[in-house]
Amino acid sequence: MAAAHVQSSGRQSISTGPSTVASPSMAAAQAGRLKDAQLVVAVHDDAADFFRSDVKLVDVASGAIVGQLGGQSSAHTSAAAGLICLVPTGTSGSAVRVFNPATGGVTDIPAGPTAARCGLNPQFSYVFAQVPTTKEYKVLRIVTSKDYNDNPRQQSCDILTLGGLGQSWRPAPSPLVLLSTTIPRHRAVTAGFAHFLTTTRTIGYDGIASFDLEKEEWRLSLLQGPLPSESRNCCHSSLSLVELNSRLVFVHHNYLSYCIDMWVLADLGKSTWFKIQSLHLGSILRGWEEPDKGQPVPLIPMTRPLKEIFAQPLMMLDDGRIAFWVAFPNSLLRLYDPKTCKCEDVVDMGKACGMVGLYKGSQVGLA
């Protein structure tokens, strides 16, 4: 994968189709057995160089590394519909690199300075997605300015359409409320909407702001979370939004009740959710035996270094098993079987590795 590079400037169309640029390391992956493989895009930091990382494609069912793009200088990495987007370190978002795993091609897209008002101590957050109706790829950038105490003060947005005329950042509407942008699992993209947990609540529930990627505007009303804020028995960091088989899922790690609860969004306009799972922590995370009833249980298990503390659901396989990404203390890809209530570790990615996207092999040309 790492050998092929296609440099470009100015106008450049982004294509996931066949290309004359071939990737030797992907040759073995061009097999029918991977046509419908479900893949995780993982980023592993370089132990010798903090500012560089390797991008890997991992087969969920087997744990095999089916492709790798090494030595990337990237502060932000995300994946969508067969392409991987990398924003190089130190550019404040002024450039975007797009990698096509099917061809091994890499396209560097220069772009002008941010159109958003950066303000004091700006922090940049990115969402990369494909618009289902138009098939366009877009990058949404959220710029958070902070006060002298490092507290978020205001947010503004830019958007970039890959392959669009001029390919430069242009202003987008600012969110109506402050978004939670420092924790990646507080956002997810489904059905052409980028959803974000907010720092505010709506009528006693957690608020979720939704950006329409096709219309390039925010929904005027917040999506109401499924769980009353006073009933969730945890802090904001124990919540997450995930895209699970093309649906938006709200996940709550309830450490007091020793369970992981999941709701799927049934109706965006009506904020209707259905609970789909309530899994015992001990069936997903190692070290969570039944609690000692005589001992208090903390809201956040940060004082328990030997316990795994978080598992993000990724997808449901055809056989009913659920794939999870366990983030701490090591990054693990784990399969949970609801029939047996048991887990199987597929691959251990070690420390300093994060999951940034997922898709099927057919989306990246592994046919």
JSON list of C-alpha atoms in Angstrom, two decimals, residues 40-43 55-56 76-80 84-85 128 184 312 314 325 353-358:
[
{"chain": "A", "resi": 40, "resn": "VAL", "atom": "CA", "xyz": [-11.77, -1.90, 10.46]},
{"chain": "A", "resi": 41, "resn": "VAL", "atom": "CA", "xyz": [-9.53, 1.05, 9.66]},
{"chain": "A", "resi": 42, "resn": "ALA", "atom": "CA", "xyz": [-7.08, 1.44, 12.54]},
{"chain": "A", "resi": 43, "resn": "VAL", "atom": "CA", "xyz": [-4.35, 4.01, 13.15]},
{"chain": "A", "resi": 55, "resn": "VAL", "atom": "CA", "xyz": [-2.94, 3.17, 8.85]},
{"chain": "A", "resi": 56, "resn": "LYS", "atom": "CA", "xyz": [-4.04, -0.48, 8.79]},
{"chain": "A", "resi": 76, "resn": "HIS", "atom": "CA", "xyz": [-6.75, 13.44, 12.12]},
{"chain": "A", "resi": 77, "resn": "THR", "atom": "CA", "xyz": [-7.71, 10.26, 10.28]},
{"chain": "A", "resi": 78, "resn": "SER", "atom": "CA", "xyz": [-11.16, 9.04, 9.25]},
{"chain": "A", "resi": 79, "resn": "ALA", "atom": "CA", "xyz": [-12.69, 6.68, 6.71]},
{"chain": "A", "resi": 80, "resn": "ALA", "atom": "CA", "xyz": [-15.84, 6.59, 4.59]},
{"chain": "A", "resi": 84, "resn": "ILE", "atom": "CA", "xyz": [-9.41, 7.20, 3.96]},
{"chain": "A", "resi": 85, "resn": "CYS", "atom": "CA", "xyz": [-8.94, 10.89, 4.76]},
{"chain": "A", "resi": 128, "resn": "PHE", "atom": "CA", "xyz": [-15.21, 12.73, 6.65]},
{"chain": "A", "resi": 184, "resn": "PRO", "atom": "CA", "xyz": [-14.12, 10.91, 18.93]},
{"chain": "A", "resi": 312, "resn": "GLN", "atom": "CA", "xyz": [-17.23, 0.40, 21.25]},
{"chain": "A", "resi": 314, "resn": "LEU", "atom": "CA", "xyz": [-18.57, -1.71, 15.49]},
{"chain": "A", "resi": 325, "resn": "TRP", "atom": "CA", "xyz": [-13.25, -2.29, 19.72]},
{"chain": "A", "resi": 353, "resn": "CYS", "atom": "CA", "xyz": [-3.88, 2.37, 18.42]},
{"chain": "A", "resi": 354, "resn": "GLY", "atom": "CA", "xyz": [-7.30, 3.75, 17.59]},
{"chain": "A", "resi": 355, "resn": "MET", "atom": "CA", "xyz": [-10.21, 2.76, 15.36]},
{"chain": "A", "resi": 356, "resn": "VAL", "atom": "CA", "xyz": [-11.19, 5.48, 12.86]},
{"chain": "A", "resi": 357, "resn": "GLY", "atom": "CA", "xyz": [-13.61, 3.81, 10.45]},
{"chain": "A", "resi": 358, "resn": "LEU", "atom": "CA", "xyz": [-15.02, 0.62, 8.99]}
]
